[in-house]
Short mmCIF file of C-alpha atoms and ligand atoms in Angstrom, two decimals:
data_model
loop_
_atom_site.label_atom_id
_atom_site.label_comp_id
_atom_site.label_asym_id
_atom_site.label_seq_id
_atom_site.Cartn_x
_atom_site.Cartn_y
_atom_site.Cartn_z
CA UNK A 956 -3.81 -4.95 -24.56
CA UNK A 957 -4.67 -5.11 -20.84
CA UNK A 958 -8.19 -4.61 -19.50
CA UNK A 959 -8.76 -4.64 -15.75
CA UNK A 960 -12.40 -4.44 -14.76
CA UNK A 961 -13.98 -4.14 -11.32
CA UNK A 962 -10.94 -5.70 -9.67
CA UNK A 963 -11.14 -6.22 -5.92
CA UNK A 964 -8.35 -7.86 -3.91
CA UNK A 965 -7.01 -7.88 -0.39
CA UNK A 966 -5.31 -9.62 2.49
CA UNK A 967 -7.51 -11.11 5.21
CA UNK A 968 -9.66 -8.29 6.53
CA UNK A 969 -7.81 -5.67 4.43
CA UNK A 970 -9.24 -4.68 1.05
CA UNK A 971 -6.28 -3.31 -0.90
CA UNK A 972 -8.11 -2.80 -4.22
CA UNK A 973 -11.75 -1.74 -4.50
CA UNK A 974 -13.50 -2.19 -7.82
CA UNK A 975 -10.53 -1.02 -9.90
CA UNK A 976 -11.07 -0.54 -13.62
CA UNK A 977 -8.24 0.54 -15.92
CA UNK A 978 -6.53 -0.38 -19.16
CA UNK A 979 -3.13 -0.37 -20.82
CA UNK A 980 -3.26 0.47 -24.51
CA UNK A 981 -1.04 -1.33 -26.98
CA UNK A 982 2.26 0.42 -27.72
CA UNK A 983 1.81 2.92 -24.89
CA UNK A 984 3.14 3.49 -21.37
CA UNK A 985 0.42 3.67 -18.73
CA UNK A 986 1.56 4.85 -15.29
CA UNK A 987 -0.19 3.76 -12.11
CA UNK A 988 0.50 6.36 -9.45
CA UNK A 989 -0.32 6.89 -5.80
CA UNK A 990 1.16 7.11 -2.33
CA UNK A 991 2.56 4.31 -0.22
CA UNK A 992 -0.15 1.75 0.43
CA UNK A 993 -2.41 2.94 -2.41
CA UNK A 994 -2.54 -0.61 -3.76
CA UNK A 995 -0.16 -0.35 -6.72
CA UNK A 996 1.89 -3.44 -5.96
CA UNK A 997 -1.24 -5.45 -5.18
CA UNK A 998 -2.63 -4.41 -8.57
CA UNK A 999 0.45 -5.69 -10.44
CA UNK A 1000 0.55 -8.90 -8.41
CA UNK A 1001 -3.11 -9.57 -9.07
CA UNK A 1002 -2.78 -8.84 -12.78
CA UNK A 1003 0.19 -11.19 -13.10
CA UNK A 1004 -1.46 -14.03 -11.20
CA UNK A 1005 0.67 -13.86 -8.05
CA UNK A 1006 -2.28 -12.73 -5.96
CA UNK A 1007 -5.86 -13.89 -6.24
CA UNK A 1008 -8.66 -11.49 -7.18
CA UNK A 1009 -11.74 -11.49 -4.97
CA UNK A 1010 -13.88 -10.03 -7.72
CA UNK A 1011 -13.51 -8.54 -11.18
CA UNK A 1012 -11.63 -9.62 -14.29
CA UNK A 1013 -8.28 -9.22 -15.98
CA UNK A 1014 -8.10 -9.49 -19.76
CA UNK A 1015 -4.94 -9.77 -21.87
CA UNK A 1016 -5.33 -9.21 -25.61
CA UNK A 1017 -8.98 -10.20 -25.36
CA UNK A 1018 -8.41 -13.33 -23.30
CA UNK A 1019 -9.67 -13.71 -19.71
CA UNK A 1020 -6.60 -14.37 -17.53
CA UNK A 1021 -8.18 -13.66 -14.13
CA UNK A 1022 -7.54 -17.18 -12.89
CA UNK A 1023 -4.41 -17.93 -14.90
CA UNK A 1024 -1.38 -19.02 -12.86
CA UNK A 1025 1.61 -16.67 -12.77
CA UNK A 1026 3.96 -19.22 -14.35
CA UNK A 1027 1.83 -19.34 -17.50
CA UNK A 1028 1.96 -15.56 -18.06
CA UNK A 1029 5.29 -15.40 -19.96
CA UNK A 1030 3.91 -17.78 -22.58
CA UNK A 1031 0.88 -15.50 -22.93
CA UNK A 1032 3.10 -12.47 -23.48
CA UNK A 1033 3.25 -10.89 -20.02
CA UNK A 1034 6.44 -10.22 -18.05
CA UNK A 1035 6.41 -8.83 -14.52
CA UNK A 1036 9.41 -7.00 -13.06
CA UNK A 1037 8.77 -6.86 -9.31
CA UNK A 1038 9.98 -4.17 -6.96
CA UNK A 1039 13.47 -4.65 -5.54
CA UNK A 1040 15.75 -5.45 -8.51
CA UNK A 1041 16.28 -9.06 -7.54
CA UNK A 1042 19.13 -10.59 -9.51
CA UNK A 1043 21.21 -13.67 -8.78
CA UNK A 1044 24.37 -11.97 -7.61
CA UNK A 1045 26.70 -14.95 -8.08
CA UNK A 1046 25.67 -15.48 -11.70
CA UNK A 1047 27.00 -13.32 -14.51
CA UNK A 1048 24.92 -10.66 -16.22
CA UNK A 1049 24.48 -12.96 -19.21
CA UNK A 1050 23.45 -15.93 -17.07
CA UNK A 1051 20.81 -13.78 -15.39
CA UNK A 1052 19.52 -12.73 -18.81
CA UNK A 1053 19.42 -16.36 -19.94
CA UNK A 1054 17.11 -17.17 -17.04
CA UNK A 1055 14.65 -14.65 -18.49
CA UNK A 1056 14.68 -16.49 -21.82
CA UNK A 1057 14.05 -19.81 -20.11
CA UNK A 1058 10.81 -18.41 -18.68
CA UNK A 1059 9.62 -18.54 -22.30
CA UNK A 1060 11.20 -21.92 -23.04
CA UNK A 1061 14.45 -21.03 -24.76
CA UNK A 1062 17.23 -18.49 -25.05
CA UNK A 1063 17.74 -16.90 -28.44
CA UNK A 1064 21.17 -15.32 -29.13
CA UNK A 1065 19.48 -12.48 -31.03
CA UNK A 1066 17.45 -11.62 -27.93
CA UNK A 1067 20.66 -11.31 -25.89
CA UNK A 1068 22.11 -9.02 -28.55
CA UNK A 1069 18.93 -6.96 -28.57
CA UNK A 1070 19.17 -6.43 -24.78
CA UNK A 1071 22.85 -5.49 -25.08
CA UNK A 1072 21.94 -3.09 -27.89
CA UNK A 1073 19.32 -1.44 -25.70
CA UNK A 1074 21.31 -1.41 -22.47
CA UNK A 1075 24.96 -0.74 -23.39
CA UNK A 1076 26.37 -1.14 -19.85
CA UNK A 1077 25.01 -4.71 -19.70
CA UNK A 1078 26.88 -5.64 -22.87
CA UNK A 1079 30.11 -4.28 -21.43
CA UNK A 1080 29.64 -6.30 -18.24
CA UNK A 1081 28.10 -9.46 -19.68
CA UNK A 1082 30.75 -11.75 -18.12
CA UNK A 1083 30.79 -10.05 -14.72
CA UNK A 1084 28.85 -11.27 -11.67
CA UNK A 1085 25.54 -9.41 -11.36
CA UNK A 1086 26.51 -8.57 -7.77
CA UNK A 1087 29.09 -6.09 -9.11
CA UNK A 1088 26.50 -3.93 -10.92
CA UNK A 1089 25.35 -0.50 -9.75
CA UNK A 1090 21.69 0.08 -8.84
CA UNK A 1091 20.89 1.54 -12.25
CA UNK A 1092 22.60 -1.33 -14.06
CA UNK A 1093 20.70 -3.84 -11.93
CA UNK A 1094 17.47 -2.14 -12.92
CA UNK A 1095 18.52 -2.48 -16.57
CA UNK A 1096 19.30 -6.14 -15.91
CA UNK A 1097 15.88 -6.97 -14.46
CA UNK A 1098 14.15 -5.18 -17.33
CA UNK A 1099 16.46 -6.92 -19.81
CA UNK A 1100 15.75 -10.28 -18.19
CA UNK A 1101 12.02 -9.67 -18.60
CA UNK A 1102 12.53 -8.70 -22.26
CA UNK A 1103 14.28 -12.04 -22.91
CA UNK A 1104 10.82 -13.64 -22.67
CA UNK A 1105 9.70 -11.42 -25.61
CA UNK A 1106 6.70 -9.94 -23.82
CA UNK A 1107 3.95 -7.91 -25.45
CA UNK A 1108 3.08 -6.45 -22.04
CA UNK A 1109 5.69 -5.45 -19.46
CA UNK A 1110 4.64 -4.78 -15.84
CA UNK A 1111 7.18 -2.66 -13.97
CA UNK A 1112 7.00 -2.09 -10.23
CA UNK A 1113 8.79 1.05 -8.96
CA UNK A 1114 11.86 0.93 -11.21
CA UNK A 1115 13.01 4.36 -9.95
CA UNK A 1116 13.11 3.41 -6.26
CA UNK A 1117 16.41 4.41 -4.65
CA UNK A 1118 18.08 5.52 -7.89
CA UNK A 1119 19.69 8.94 -8.46
CA UNK A 1120 17.52 11.31 -10.55
CA UNK A 1121 20.01 11.21 -13.43
CA UNK A 1122 19.79 7.41 -13.58
CA UNK A 1123 15.98 7.50 -13.38
CA UNK A 1124 15.93 9.84 -16.39
CA UNK A 1125 18.26 7.46 -18.25
CA UNK A 1126 16.17 4.34 -17.48
CA UNK A 1127 12.88 6.04 -18.36
CA UNK A 1128 14.43 7.36 -21.59
CA UNK A 1129 15.43 3.81 -22.53
CA UNK A 1130 11.91 2.62 -21.75
CA UNK A 1131 10.47 5.30 -23.99
CA UNK A 1132 12.78 4.22 -26.86
CA UNK A 1133 11.79 0.61 -26.35
CA UNK A 1134 8.11 1.40 -26.59
CA UNK A 1135 8.54 3.66 -29.59
CA UNK A 1136 10.78 1.27 -31.52
CA UNK A 1137 9.19 -2.05 -30.67
CA UNK A 1138 5.58 -1.27 -29.87
CA UNK A 1139 5.82 -2.82 -26.41
CA UNK A 1140 2.98 -2.09 -23.96
CA UNK A 1141 4.04 -1.00 -20.47
CA UNK A 1142 2.17 -0.75 -17.19
CA UNK A 1143 4.47 1.27 -14.95
CA UNK A 1144 3.82 1.50 -11.21
CA UNK A 1145 5.55 4.48 -9.61
CA UNK A 1146 5.53 6.63 -6.49
CA UNK A 1147 7.74 9.06 -8.39
CA UNK A 1148 4.80 10.59 -10.25
CA UNK A 1149 6.65 13.48 -11.81
CA UNK A 1150 9.19 11.27 -13.59
CA UNK A 1151 6.58 8.66 -14.50
CA UNK A 1152 4.26 11.22 -16.09
CA UNK A 1153 7.16 12.61 -18.11
CA UNK A 1154 7.43 9.29 -19.99
CA UNK A 1155 3.90 7.91 -19.75
CA UNK A 1156 1.14 8.44 -22.29
CA UNK A 1157 -1.57 7.92 -19.71
CA UNK A 1158 -1.82 7.84 -15.94
CA UNK A 1159 -4.13 6.26 -13.41
CA UNK A 1160 -4.08 7.52 -9.82
CA UNK A 1161 -4.95 5.17 -6.96
CA UNK A 1162 -5.80 6.26 -3.45
CA UNK A 1163 -6.54 3.68 -0.74
CA UNK A 1164 -7.23 1.11 -3.42
CA UNK A 1165 -9.63 3.18 -5.52
CA UNK A 1166 -9.11 4.89 -8.87
CA UNK A 1167 -9.39 8.64 -8.30
CA UNK A 1168 -8.14 9.83 -11.72
CA UNK A 1169 -7.51 8.33 -15.16
CA UNK A 1170 -6.39 10.64 -17.94
CA UNK A 1171 -3.68 11.44 -20.48
CA UNK A 1172 -0.36 12.11 -18.73
CA UNK A 1173 -0.11 15.80 -19.68
CA UNK A 1174 -3.49 16.59 -18.19
CA UNK A 1175 -2.69 14.79 -14.93
CA UNK A 1176 0.66 16.58 -14.67
CA UNK A 1177 -1.08 19.91 -15.28
CA UNK A 1178 -3.77 19.39 -12.64
CA UNK A 1179 -2.44 21.25 -9.63
CA UNK A 1180 -5.11 20.08 -7.19
CA UNK A 1181 -4.61 16.45 -8.09
CA UNK A 1182 -0.84 16.81 -7.90
CA UNK A 1183 -0.98 18.27 -4.42
CA UNK A 1184 -3.58 15.82 -3.14
CA UNK A 1185 -2.17 12.56 -4.52
CA UNK A 1186 1.02 12.91 -6.50
CA UNK A 1187 3.34 14.78 -4.17
CA UNK A 1188 4.77 17.33 -6.59
P1 ATP B 28 4.11 0.55 -1.82
O1 ATP B 28 4.57 1.64 -2.68
O2 ATP B 28 4.46 0.70 -0.37
O3 ATP B 28 4.45 -0.82 -2.33
P2 ATP B 28 1.48 0.18 -2.84
O4 ATP B 28 0.72 1.31 -3.42
O5 ATP B 28 2.17 -0.72 -3.78
O6 ATP B 28 2.51 0.70 -1.78
P3 ATP B 28 0.36 -2.18 -1.69
O7 ATP B 28 1.71 -2.69 -1.33
O8 ATP B 28 -0.35 -2.81 -2.79
O9 ATP B 28 0.44 -0.62 -1.96
O10 ATP B 28 -0.53 -2.20 -0.36
C1 ATP B 28 -1.92 -1.89 -0.35
C2 ATP B 28 -2.49 -2.19 1.02
O11 ATP B 28 -2.41 -3.60 1.28
C3 ATP B 28 -1.77 -1.51 2.17
O12 ATP B 28 -2.72 -1.17 3.14
C4 ATP B 28 -0.84 -2.59 2.69
O13 ATP B 28 -0.58 -2.41 4.04
C5 ATP B 28 -1.67 -3.85 2.46
N1 ATP B 28 -0.81 -5.03 2.21
C6 ATP B 28 0.08 -5.18 1.20
N2 ATP B 28 0.67 -6.40 1.25
C7 ATP B 28 0.12 -7.03 2.32
C8 ATP B 28 0.29 -8.32 2.92
N3 ATP B 28 1.14 -9.22 2.41
N4 ATP B 28 -0.45 -8.61 4.03
C9 ATP B 28 -1.31 -7.72 4.55
N5 ATP B 28 -1.53 -6.51 4.03
C10 ATP B 28 -0.83 -6.15 2.94
#
């Protein structure tokens, strides 16, 4: 579904990604792991057209999207959920979800119902201002908003950040269900490698902008040396 090849990107004199090659297979969760500053956010931003590649290519379902503008990505089937759970706090939960549908041109009532079916707490609070939600509910809301654009590929940046372990388990469980039931493809960026590998099919480890490991999740989680060196568990 996603093919990143030889991707290099940076900021002024800083090279944040060096010749990165990785893929995200259809209907699977691929985790991108690594410490602070490894280049994970830059990778997602470059894939989704928010940051310009210096070299290399990004392919989506066989189409070269390396130079495609970010605002065209929803129509091509890609939704990006950035770090930070940004919602419009004055708008209701449902109004925030509607904005996600507009990214794809229109809001379909069945898509709202689908999100409420997936994320029960959002359905219960649909008329409440988004500012009243807990951290976990806000994370559900930003994922739900991205789903309103009916993506084939979902890019998720650090969804677990600042959430209690119980809530992380809940959110990742919901993600797993979504992938299993709907065949969505997910590229999941996480510093919380242990939790990410428990839901991912595959993992790619970045260190200082380079790929240092790329394997099925179970093998990465079972590699003690790699865990100690790069994954922090
Ligand atoms: P984090 O978990 O902290 O977001 P990360 O793995 O996502 O880390 P990036 O945020 O992609 O890493 O950062 C990669 C490198 O690029 C780091 O050295 C960082 O300092 C640098 N960097 C990131 N954003 C900018 C920017 N806007 N200007 C200059 N340098 C930046």
